Coordinates of C-alpha atoms in Angstrom, one line a residue:
M1 CA 77.3 264.2 263.1
P2 CA 77.6 267.6 261.4
S3 CA 81.2 266.9 260.5
R4 CA 80.2 263.6 258.9
I5 CA 77.5 265.3 256.8
G6 CA 80.0 268.0 255.7
A7 CA 82.4 265.3 254.6
L8 CA 79.7 263.6 252.5
L9 CA 78.7 266.9 250.8
F10 CA 82.4 267.6 250.0
F11 CA 82.8 264.1 248.5
F12 CA 79.7 264.3 246.3
T13 CA 80.6 267.8 245.1
G14 CA 84.0 266.7 244.1
L15 CA 82.6 263.7 242.3
L16 CA 80.1 265.8 240.3
L17 CA 82.9 268.2 239.4
S18 CA 85.1 265.4 238.2
L19 CA 82.3 263.9 236.1
S20 CA 81.5 267.3 234.6
V21 CA 85.2 267.9 233.7
E22 CA 85.4 264.4 232.2
A23 CA 82.3 265.0 230.0
D24 CA 83.5 268.4 229.0
V25 CA 86.9 267.0 227.9
K26 CA 85.2 264.2 226.0
A27 CA 82.9 266.8 224.2
R28 CA 85.9 268.9 223.2
S29 CA 87.8 266.1 221.5
C30 CA 89.0 266.7 217.9
S31 CA 89.4 263.0 217.0
E32 CA 86.6 263.1 214.4
V33 CA 87.9 266.2 212.9
R34 CA 91.5 264.8 212.7
Q35 CA 90.1 261.7 210.9
A36 CA 88.0 263.7 208.4
Y37 CA 90.9 266.1 207.8
S38 CA 93.3 263.2 207.2
A39 CA 90.8 261.7 204.7
K40 CA 91.1 264.9 202.7
G41 CA 94.8 264.1 202.2
F42 CA 96.2 266.6 204.7
S43 CA 98.9 266.0 207.2
L44 CA 97.9 265.6 210.9
V45 CA 101.2 267.3 212.1
N46 CA 100.3 270.1 214.6
I47 CA 96.6 269.3 214.4
P48 CA 95.1 269.6 217.9
Y49 CA 93.6 266.6 219.7
Q50 CA 91.2 268.8 221.7
E51 CA 89.6 272.1 221.0
I52 CA 91.6 275.2 221.5
A53 CA 90.7 278.9 221.8
G54 CA 89.6 280.3 218.4
E55 CA 90.7 284.0 218.5
H56 CA 93.1 283.3 215.6
L57 CA 90.3 282.3 213.2
R58 CA 89.5 284.8 210.3
I59 CA 86.5 283.1 208.7
C60 CA 84.9 280.6 211.1
P61 CA 83.3 281.6 214.5
Q62 CA 86.0 282.6 217.0
E63 CA 84.9 280.1 219.6
Y64 CA 86.6 276.9 220.9
T65 CA 87.8 275.2 217.7
C66 CA 89.6 272.2 216.3
C67 CA 91.2 274.4 213.6
T68 CA 94.6 276.1 213.5
T69 CA 95.3 279.1 211.2
E70 CA 97.0 276.7 208.8
M71 CA 94.0 274.4 208.8
E72 CA 91.6 277.2 208.1
D73 CA 93.8 278.3 205.2
K74 CA 94.1 274.8 203.7
L75 CA 90.4 274.1 204.1
S76 CA 89.6 277.5 202.5
Q77 CA 91.6 276.5 199.4
Q78 CA 89.9 273.1 199.5
S79 CA 86.5 274.7 199.5
K80 CA 87.5 276.8 196.4
L81 CA 88.7 273.7 194.6
E82 CA 85.6 271.7 195.4
F83 CA 83.3 274.5 194.3
E84 CA 85.1 274.8 190.9
N85 CA 84.8 271.0 190.5
L86 CA 81.2 271.0 191.4
V87 CA 80.3 273.6 188.8
E88 CA 82.3 271.8 186.1
E89 CA 80.7 268.4 187.0
T90 CA 77.2 269.9 187.1
S91 CA 77.7 271.6 183.7
H92 CA 79.1 268.4 182.2
F93 CA 75.8 267.5 180.5
V94 CA 75.5 270.9 178.8
R95 CA 79.1 270.9 177.7
T96 CA 79.1 267.4 176.3
T97 CA 75.8 268.0 174.6
F98 CA 77.3 270.8 172.5
V99 CA 80.6 269.1 172.0
S100 CA 79.3 265.7 170.9
R101 CA 76.4 267.0 168.8
H102 CA 78.6 269.5 167.1
K103 CA 80.9 266.7 166.1
K104 CA 78.0 264.5 164.9
F105 CA 76.4 267.3 162.8
D106 CA 79.7 268.4 161.3
E107 CA 80.6 264.9 160.3
F108 CA 77.2 264.3 158.8
F109 CA 77.2 267.5 156.7
R110 CA 80.7 267.0 155.4
E111 CA 80.0 263.3 154.5
L112 CA 76.7 264.3 152.9
L113 CA 78.6 266.7 150.6
E114 CA 81.2 264.1 149.8
N115 CA 78.5 261.5 149.1
A116 CA 76.6 263.9 146.8
E117 CA 79.7 264.8 144.8
K118 CA 80.6 261.1 144.4
S119 CA 77.1 260.1 143.5
L120 CA 76.9 262.8 140.8
N121 CA 80.4 262.0 139.4
D122 CA 79.6 258.2 139.2
M123 CA 76.2 258.8 137.6
F124 CA 77.4 261.3 135.1
V125 CA 80.5 259.2 134.1
R126 CA 78.1 256.3 133.4
T127 CA 75.6 258.5 131.6
Y128 CA 77.6 261.0 129.7
G129 CA 81.0 259.4 129.5
M130 CA 83.7 261.5 128.0
L131 CA 81.3 264.4 127.5
Y132 CA 81.1 264.7 131.3
M133 CA 84.8 263.9 132.1
Q134 CA 86.0 266.6 129.7
N135 CA 83.9 269.2 131.6
S136 CA 83.9 267.7 135.1
E137 CA 85.7 270.7 136.6
V138 CA 82.5 272.7 136.3
F139 CA 80.8 270.3 138.7
Q140 CA 83.8 269.9 140.9
D141 CA 84.0 273.7 141.4
L142 CA 80.3 273.7 142.4
F143 CA 81.0 271.2 145.3
T144 CA 84.2 272.9 146.2
E145 CA 82.4 276.2 146.7
L146 CA 79.6 274.5 148.6
K147 CA 82.1 273.0 151.0
R148 CA 83.9 276.3 151.3
Y149 CA 80.7 278.0 152.2
Y150 CA 79.8 275.3 154.8
T151 CA 83.2 275.6 156.5
G152 CA 82.8 279.4 156.9
G153 CA 84.2 280.7 153.6
N154 CA 83.1 284.1 152.3
V155 CA 80.9 282.6 149.5
N156 CA 77.7 284.2 148.1
L157 CA 75.7 281.2 147.4
E158 CA 73.3 282.9 145.0
E159 CA 76.1 284.3 142.9
M160 CA 78.1 281.1 143.0
L161 CA 75.0 279.1 141.7
N162 CA 74.4 281.6 139.0
D163 CA 78.0 281.3 137.9
F164 CA 77.7 277.5 137.8
W165 CA 74.7 277.5 135.5
A166 CA 76.3 280.2 133.3
R167 CA 79.4 278.1 133.0
L168 CA 77.4 274.9 132.3
L169 CA 75.5 276.8 129.6
E170 CA 78.7 277.9 127.9
R171 CA 80.0 274.3 127.9
M172 CA 76.8 272.8 126.7
F173 CA 76.3 275.4 124.0
Q174 CA 79.7 274.4 122.5
L175 CA 78.7 270.8 122.7
I176 CA 75.4 271.2 120.8
N177 CA 77.1 273.5 118.3
P178 CA 80.4 271.8 117.5
Q179 CA 80.4 273.1 113.9
Y180 CA 81.2 276.5 115.2
H181 CA 84.2 278.1 116.9
F182 CA 83.3 280.4 119.9
S183 CA 85.7 283.0 121.3
E184 CA 85.8 283.9 125.0
D185 CA 83.9 287.1 124.3
Y186 CA 81.2 285.2 122.4
L187 CA 80.8 282.6 125.3
E188 CA 80.5 285.5 127.7
C189 CA 77.7 286.8 125.6
V190 CA 76.1 283.4 125.7
S191 CA 76.2 283.3 129.5
K192 CA 74.2 286.5 129.7
Y193 CA 71.2 284.8 128.2
T194 CA 71.0 282.3 131.1
D195 CA 68.2 284.1 132.9
Q196 CA 66.4 285.4 129.8
L197 CA 66.2 282.1 127.9
K198 CA 66.0 279.7 130.9
P199 CA 67.7 277.0 128.9
F200 CA 67.7 274.6 131.9
G201 CA 64.0 275.1 132.6
D202 CA 62.9 276.0 136.2
V203 CA 65.5 273.8 137.9
P204 CA 68.1 276.5 138.5
R205 CA 65.6 278.8 140.2
K206 CA 64.2 276.1 142.5
L207 CA 67.6 274.6 143.2
K208 CA 69.0 278.0 144.1
I209 CA 66.3 278.6 146.6
Q210 CA 66.6 275.1 148.1
V211 CA 70.4 275.0 148.2
T212 CA 70.7 278.5 149.6
R213 CA 68.2 278.0 152.4
A214 CA 69.4 274.5 153.3
F215 CA 73.1 275.5 153.4
I216 CA 72.4 278.7 155.4
A217 CA 70.4 276.7 158.0
A218 CA 73.0 273.9 158.1
R219 CA 76.0 276.2 158.4
T220 CA 74.3 278.5 161.0
F221 CA 73.1 275.6 163.1
V222 CA 76.6 274.1 163.3
Q223 CA 78.0 277.5 164.1
G224 CA 75.3 277.7 166.9
L225 CA 76.5 274.4 168.3
T226 CA 80.1 275.8 168.2
V227 CA 79.1 278.9 170.1
G228 CA 77.1 276.9 172.6
R229 CA 80.0 274.6 173.2
E230 CA 82.5 277.5 173.7
V231 CA 80.2 279.5 176.0
A232 CA 79.4 276.4 178.1
N233 CA 83.1 275.5 178.3
R234 CA 84.2 279.0 179.3
V235 CA 81.5 279.8 181.8
S236 CA 81.8 276.4 183.6
K237 CA 85.4 277.3 184.5
V238 CA 84.5 279.7 187.4
S239 CA 86.9 281.9 189.2
P240 CA 85.4 282.6 192.7
T241 CA 85.9 286.0 194.2
P242 CA 87.5 286.4 197.7
G243 CA 84.0 287.0 199.1
C244 CA 82.8 283.8 197.5
I245 CA 85.7 281.8 198.8
R246 CA 85.1 283.0 202.4
A247 CA 81.4 282.0 202.1
L248 CA 82.3 278.6 200.7
M249 CA 84.8 278.0 203.5
K250 CA 82.2 279.0 206.1
M251 CA 79.6 276.7 204.6
L252 CA 81.7 273.6 203.8
Y253 CA 84.5 273.5 206.4
C254 CA 83.6 275.7 209.4
P255 CA 81.7 272.6 210.7
Y256 CA 85.1 270.9 210.9
C257 CA 86.5 273.8 213.0
R258 CA 83.4 273.5 215.3
G259 CA 84.1 269.8 215.8
L260 CA 81.1 268.8 213.6
P261 CA 82.8 267.3 210.5
T262 CA 79.8 265.1 209.6
V263 CA 77.2 267.9 209.7
K264 CA 76.3 269.2 206.2
P265 CA 75.1 272.7 205.3
C266 CA 71.4 273.5 205.3
N267 CA 69.9 273.5 201.8
N268 CA 68.7 277.1 201.9
Y269 CA 72.0 278.2 203.3
C270 CA 73.7 276.5 200.3
L271 CA 71.3 278.2 197.9
N272 CA 72.2 281.7 199.2
V273 CA 76.0 280.9 199.0
M274 CA 75.7 279.6 195.4
K275 CA 73.4 282.4 194.2
G276 CA 76.0 284.9 195.5
C277 CA 79.0 283.0 194.0
L278 CA 77.2 282.3 190.7
A279 CA 75.4 285.7 190.4
N280 CA 77.0 286.6 187.1
Q281 CA 76.4 283.2 185.6
A282 CA 72.7 283.5 186.4
D283 CA 72.7 286.7 184.3
L284 CA 73.7 284.6 181.3
D285 CA 70.4 282.8 181.5
T286 CA 68.1 285.2 179.6
E287 CA 70.3 285.4 176.6
W288 CA 71.1 281.6 176.8
N289 CA 67.4 280.8 176.8
L290 CA 66.8 283.0 173.7
F291 CA 69.8 281.3 172.0
I292 CA 68.3 277.8 172.8
D293 CA 64.9 278.9 171.4
A294 CA 66.5 280.1 168.2
M295 CA 68.5 276.8 167.9
L296 CA 65.2 274.9 168.2
L297 CA 63.6 277.0 165.5
V298 CA 66.4 276.3 163.1
A299 CA 66.3 272.6 164.0
E300 CA 62.7 272.6 162.9
R301 CA 63.8 274.1 159.6
L302 CA 66.4 271.3 159.2
E303 CA 63.6 268.8 159.6
G304 CA 61.3 270.5 157.1
P305 CA 61.7 273.0 154.3
F306 CA 65.4 273.6 154.7
N307 CA 66.4 269.9 154.9
I308 CA 69.9 269.8 153.4
E309 CA 69.7 266.0 153.1
S310 CA 66.7 266.1 150.8
V311 CA 68.4 268.8 148.7
M312 CA 71.8 267.2 148.3
D313 CA 70.9 263.5 148.1
P314 CA 69.1 263.8 144.7
I315 CA 71.1 266.8 143.3
D316 CA 72.6 264.7 140.5
V317 CA 69.1 263.9 139.3
K318 CA 68.1 267.5 139.5
I319 CA 71.1 268.7 137.5
S320 CA 70.4 265.9 134.9
E321 CA 66.9 267.2 134.6
A322 CA 68.3 270.6 133.8
I323 CA 70.6 269.2 131.2
M324 CA 67.7 267.4 129.6
N325 CA 65.8 270.6 129.5
M326 CA 68.7 272.3 127.7
Q327 CA 68.9 269.4 125.2
E328 CA 65.2 269.6 124.4
N329 CA 65.4 273.4 123.9
S330 CA 68.8 273.5 122.2
M331 CA 67.5 274.5 118.7
Q332 CA 65.5 277.5 120.1
V333 CA 68.3 278.5 122.5
S334 CA 70.9 278.4 119.7
A335 CA 68.7 280.4 117.4
K336 CA 68.1 283.1 120.0
V337 CA 71.7 283.3 121.0
F338 CA 72.8 283.6 117.4
Q339 CA 70.3 286.4 117.0
G340 CA 71.6 288.2 120.0
C341 CA 75.3 287.5 119.9
G342 CA 75.8 287.2 116.2
Q343 CA 76.6 284.4 113.8
P344 CA 79.7 282.5 115.0
K345 CA 82.6 281.5 112.8
P346 CA 82.6 277.9 111.5
A347 CA 84.9 275.5 113.2
P348 CA 87.7 273.6 111.5
A349 CA 86.6 270.5 109.6
L350 CA 88.2 268.2 112.1
R351 CA 86.2 269.6 115.0
S352 CA 82.9 269.8 113.2
S353 CA 83.0 266.1 112.2
R354 CA 83.9 264.7 115.5
S355 CA 81.7 262.1 117.1
A356 CA 81.1 260.7 120.6
P357 CA 83.4 258.0 121.9
E358 CA 82.9 254.7 120.2
N359 CA 82.2 252.9 123.5
F360 CA 79.8 255.5 124.8
N361 CA 76.7 253.3 124.5
T362 CA 78.3 250.1 125.6
R363 CA 79.7 251.6 128.7
F364 CA 76.4 253.1 129.8
R365 CA 74.3 251.1 132.2
P366 CA 71.2 252.0 134.2
Y367 CA 72.0 253.6 137.5
N368 CA 71.2 251.3 140.5
P369 CA 69.5 253.3 143.2
E370 CA 71.0 250.9 145.8
E371 CA 74.4 252.4 145.0
R372 CA 73.2 255.9 146.1
P373 CA 74.3 256.5 149.7
T374 CA 71.2 256.9 151.8
T375 CA 72.8 258.2 154.9
A376 CA 75.9 260.1 155.9
A377 CA 78.0 259.4 159.1
G378 CA 75.9 256.3 159.7
T379 CA 72.7 258.2 160.5
S380 CA 70.1 260.6 159.0
L381 CA 69.4 264.2 159.5
D382 CA 66.0 263.5 161.0
R383 CA 67.5 261.3 163.7
L384 CA 70.2 263.9 164.5
V385 CA 67.7 266.7 164.8
T386 CA 65.3 264.8 167.0
D387 CA 68.1 263.9 169.3
I388 CA 69.5 267.5 169.6
K389 CA 66.1 269.0 170.1
E390 CA 65.6 266.9 173.2
K391 CA 69.0 267.8 174.6
L392 CA 68.6 271.5 173.8
K393 CA 65.3 271.6 175.7
L394 CA 66.9 270.1 178.8
S395 CA 69.6 272.8 178.7
K396 CA 67.2 275.7 179.0
K397 CA 67.4 277.8 182.2
F398 CA 70.6 275.9 183.0
W399 CA 72.5 278.8 184.5
S400 CA 69.8 280.1 186.8
A401 CA 69.1 276.5 187.9
L402 CA 72.8 275.8 188.6
P403 CA 72.7 276.7 192.4
Y404 CA 69.6 274.5 192.9
T405 CA 71.3 271.6 191.0
I406 CA 74.5 271.9 193.1
C407 CA 72.6 272.2 196.4
K408 CA 70.5 269.1 195.6
D409 CA 73.7 267.1 195.6
E410 CA 73.7 264.9 198.7
R411 CA 77.5 265.2 198.9
V412 CA 77.0 269.0 199.5
T413 CA 74.0 269.6 201.7
A414 CA 71.8 267.9 204.3
G415 CA 68.9 268.1 201.9
T416 CA 65.4 269.7 202.3
S417 CA 64.1 267.1 204.7
N418 CA 66.7 267.7 207.4
E419 CA 66.4 271.4 208.1
E420 CA 67.0 271.2 211.9
E421 CA 70.1 269.0 212.0
C422 CA 72.2 271.0 209.5
W423 CA 74.9 273.6 209.5
N424 CA 73.6 277.1 209.3
G425 CA 76.9 278.9 209.3
H426 CA 77.1 279.2 213.0
S427 CA 75.8 276.1 214.6
K428 CA 73.8 272.9 214.0
S429 CA 70.4 274.4 213.6
R430 CA 67.7 275.7 211.2
Y431 CA 68.7 278.3 208.6
L432 CA 66.4 281.3 208.9
P433 CA 67.3 284.0 206.3
E434 CA 65.2 284.1 203.1
I435 CA 66.5 282.8 199.8
M436 CA 67.8 285.5 197.4
N437 CA 66.4 285.8 193.8
D438 CA 68.6 285.1 190.8
G439 CA 71.1 287.4 189.2
L440 CA 73.7 290.0 190.2
T441 CA 71.5 292.9 191.2
N442 CA 69.4 290.6 193.5
Q443 CA 72.5 289.8 195.7
I444 CA 72.7 293.3 197.2
N445 CA 71.3 291.9 200.5
N446 CA 72.8 288.4 200.3
P447 CA 73.5 287.5 203.9
E448 CA 76.2 285.0 203.0
V449 CA 78.3 286.4 200.2
D450 CA 79.7 289.9 199.8
V451 CA 78.8 290.7 196.2
D452 CA 79.7 294.0 194.4
I453 CA 76.6 294.4 192.2
T454 CA 78.1 297.5 190.6
R455 CA 80.9 295.5 188.8
P456 CA 79.4 292.9 186.4
D457 CA 81.9 290.2 185.3
T458 CA 83.4 291.4 182.0
F459 CA 84.0 287.9 180.9
I460 CA 80.4 286.8 181.4
R461 CA 79.2 289.9 179.5
Q462 CA 81.4 288.9 176.6
Q463 CA 79.7 285.5 176.5
I464 CA 76.3 287.2 176.6
M465 CA 77.3 289.3 173.6
A466 CA 78.5 286.2 171.7
L467 CA 75.1 284.5 172.4
R468 CA 73.2 287.6 171.3
V469 CA 75.1 287.7 168.0
M470 CA 74.6 284.0 167.3
T471 CA 70.9 284.3 168.2
N472 CA 70.5 287.0 165.5
K473 CA 72.2 284.8 163.0
L474 CA 69.9 281.9 163.8
K475 CA 66.9 284.1 163.5
N476 CA 68.0 285.1 160.0
A477 CA 68.7 281.5 159.1
Y478 CA 65.2 280.6 160.2
N479 CA 63.9 283.1 157.7
G480 CA 66.2 281.7 155.0
N481 CA 68.6 284.7 155.1
D482 CA 72.4 284.8 155.5
V483 CA 73.4 287.8 157.6
N484 CA 76.5 288.2 155.4
F485 CA 74.5 288.0 152.1
Q486 CA 71.0 289.3 152.6
D487 CA 69.0 288.3 149.5
T488 CA 66.9 291.2 148.1
S489 CA 65.4 289.4 145.1
D490 CA 61.7 288.8 144.9
E491 CA 62.0 285.0 144.4
T492 CA 64.2 284.3 147.4
S493 CA 63.1 286.8 150.0
G494 CA 61.2 285.5 153.0
S495 CA 57.4 285.9 153.0
G496 CA 55.7 288.5 155.1
S497 CA 54.9 285.9 157.8
G498 CA 58.6 285.5 158.5
S499 CA 58.4 281.8 157.7
G500 CA 61.1 281.9 155.1
C501 CA 58.8 280.2 152.6
M502 CA 57.1 281.4 149.5
D503 CA 53.8 280.3 148.3
D504 CA 55.1 277.4 146.2
I505 CA 58.8 277.3 147.0
C506 CA 59.0 275.4 150.3
P507 CA 58.6 271.8 149.2
T508 CA 61.8 270.0 149.7
E509 CA 61.5 267.9 146.5
F510 CA 60.9 269.1 143.0
D511 CA 57.7 268.1 141.2
F512 CA 59.4 266.6 138.2
V513 CA 57.3 265.9 135.1
T514 CA 59.0 262.9 133.5
T515 CA 58.8 262.8 129.7
E516 CA 58.3 259.4 128.3
A517 CA 61.2 258.5 126.0
P518 CA 60.1 257.8 122.4
P519 CA 60.9 254.3 121.0
V520 CA 64.3 254.0 119.4
D521 CA 64.7 252.2 116.1
S522 CA 67.6 249.9 116.7
D523 CA 68.1 249.2 113.0
R524 CA 68.6 252.8 112.1
R525 CA 72.1 253.2 110.7
E526 CA 71.9 256.4 108.6
V527 CA 72.4 259.8 110.0
D528 CA 72.2 263.2 108.5
S529 CA 75.5 264.4 107.0
S530 CA 75.0 267.8 108.6
A531 CA 77.4 268.3 111.5
H532 CA 74.8 270.3 113.3
K533 CA 72.2 267.6 113.1
L534 CA 74.8 264.9 114.0
S535 CA 75.8 266.7 117.2
H536 CA 72.1 267.0 118.2
S537 CA 71.5 263.3 117.4
L538 CA 74.4 262.1 119.5
L539 CA 73.4 264.2 122.5
T540 CA 69.8 263.1 122.1
W541 CA 70.9 259.5 122.4
S542 CA 72.7 260.2 125.6
I543 CA 69.8 262.1 127.1
L544 CA 67.3 259.4 126.1
F545 CA 69.4 256.8 127.8
L546 CA 69.5 259.0 130.9
V547 CA 65.7 259.4 130.9
V548 CA 65.2 255.6 130.7
S549 CA 67.6 255.0 133.5
L550 CA 66.0 257.6 135.7
Q551 CA 62.6 256.2 135.1
R552 CA 63.8 252.8 136.0
Q553 CA 65.4 254.2 139.1
W554 CA 62.4 256.0 140.4
R555 CA 60.1 253.0 139.8

């Protein structure tokens, strides 16, 4: 009897041991790991079918493992590649915002200038005919300099506009006084009376303020989009440190080595890894946010008092207004110039008796407002600004939020609702360490990434400096100032409030007072034989036709 009982005990003990060994062998199978590893595109040659001793591992826990040394190396490189791609994907919105909006704004401003120049040329050809065409280079040079300034040229807008009006005065002074011959020295003397006599009325002063501030805002805003684009593109191309790569491997692929390829990292574990790996990028955030705020301020200027579209679209009408003012004041202007510069020499008889082209009146027709381009690049400035403001607001705090954005990706972590069944760096369990704060100095005690807080990333510091310089430019543009050409004159300096507006200068449209044209006697055939009066009469006719056309246009 005892021998039979002993035999039974031996049998059951052997059976239990057999079942235990079978279960253990099944638990240590690497079939899932082989399948997941193969799905990554790696070869399965020399990949174990069952767990092996892990003393050879350098990053993952040195316990029984499904990883060889070669597997650990390959998965480490894979984790680096995936991290770089994650950062680039996550920053796609910010990068495309600055790339696409820079393109749209640049196209709009360039086309706006082209349309304004074409509109002025068409209008002046129809209105002034040969008188304009013979002097068109004065206006062409104006637009050439405006374009050069916008594209980054070293142009002082105030001096350039002053030069335009001085040249226009010289040309018009000769036209209204064809009976005289003017030397270069005499014309230079004439141009010196531009500010004193104000022959063009108040138009040059107002236009100078509006053009200067609008172009400063437009150019600086596009430069800001360029800087934002470059910084976003550069910073999104990360180069993880060796310490970061080890932490990424441990987080993303050590579950493979432990035979748990389907278990994803805990959310808080991911945050600490990302905050360590992206510590320098987070330090960009403060200057980035100041830059975005400055961009938003200038965007408001583009919508309001510094709206370049409202300045350039009617610039032909504004310059015509100035020419009309010159015509109305021609007698007084000429008398004061003769008094200050001396009596000029009479011109040869041929020149003093010349008249306007015979077909001048017949070629003129009222300007059709429908022919004026109403938009550039198929849109309007208001729509562009509204769109970019929304996008800029969304990009605030982007760099400090980057770890959270990455760790919210369901491809990366188990999520916040699955804190027990996630990889914590050692096993499938809850992650206990606290989450680090943002920035380089706060990573001194990061439990996952070895970060040298004494060595800030030089490349990131360069981007911070670029943002700081651009922010300063934007602040100056907001106040109507160009950092290269600070205006010190009373009439164009910003107000004490820093708003960039003077008491009566900020309106984006001039308050024109249209003078009703006197009736013209169509039967009148006689003209004064005086060459001086003849030239005044001819120009008066051209101006009167312009006034009538403008009145019809604005009705």
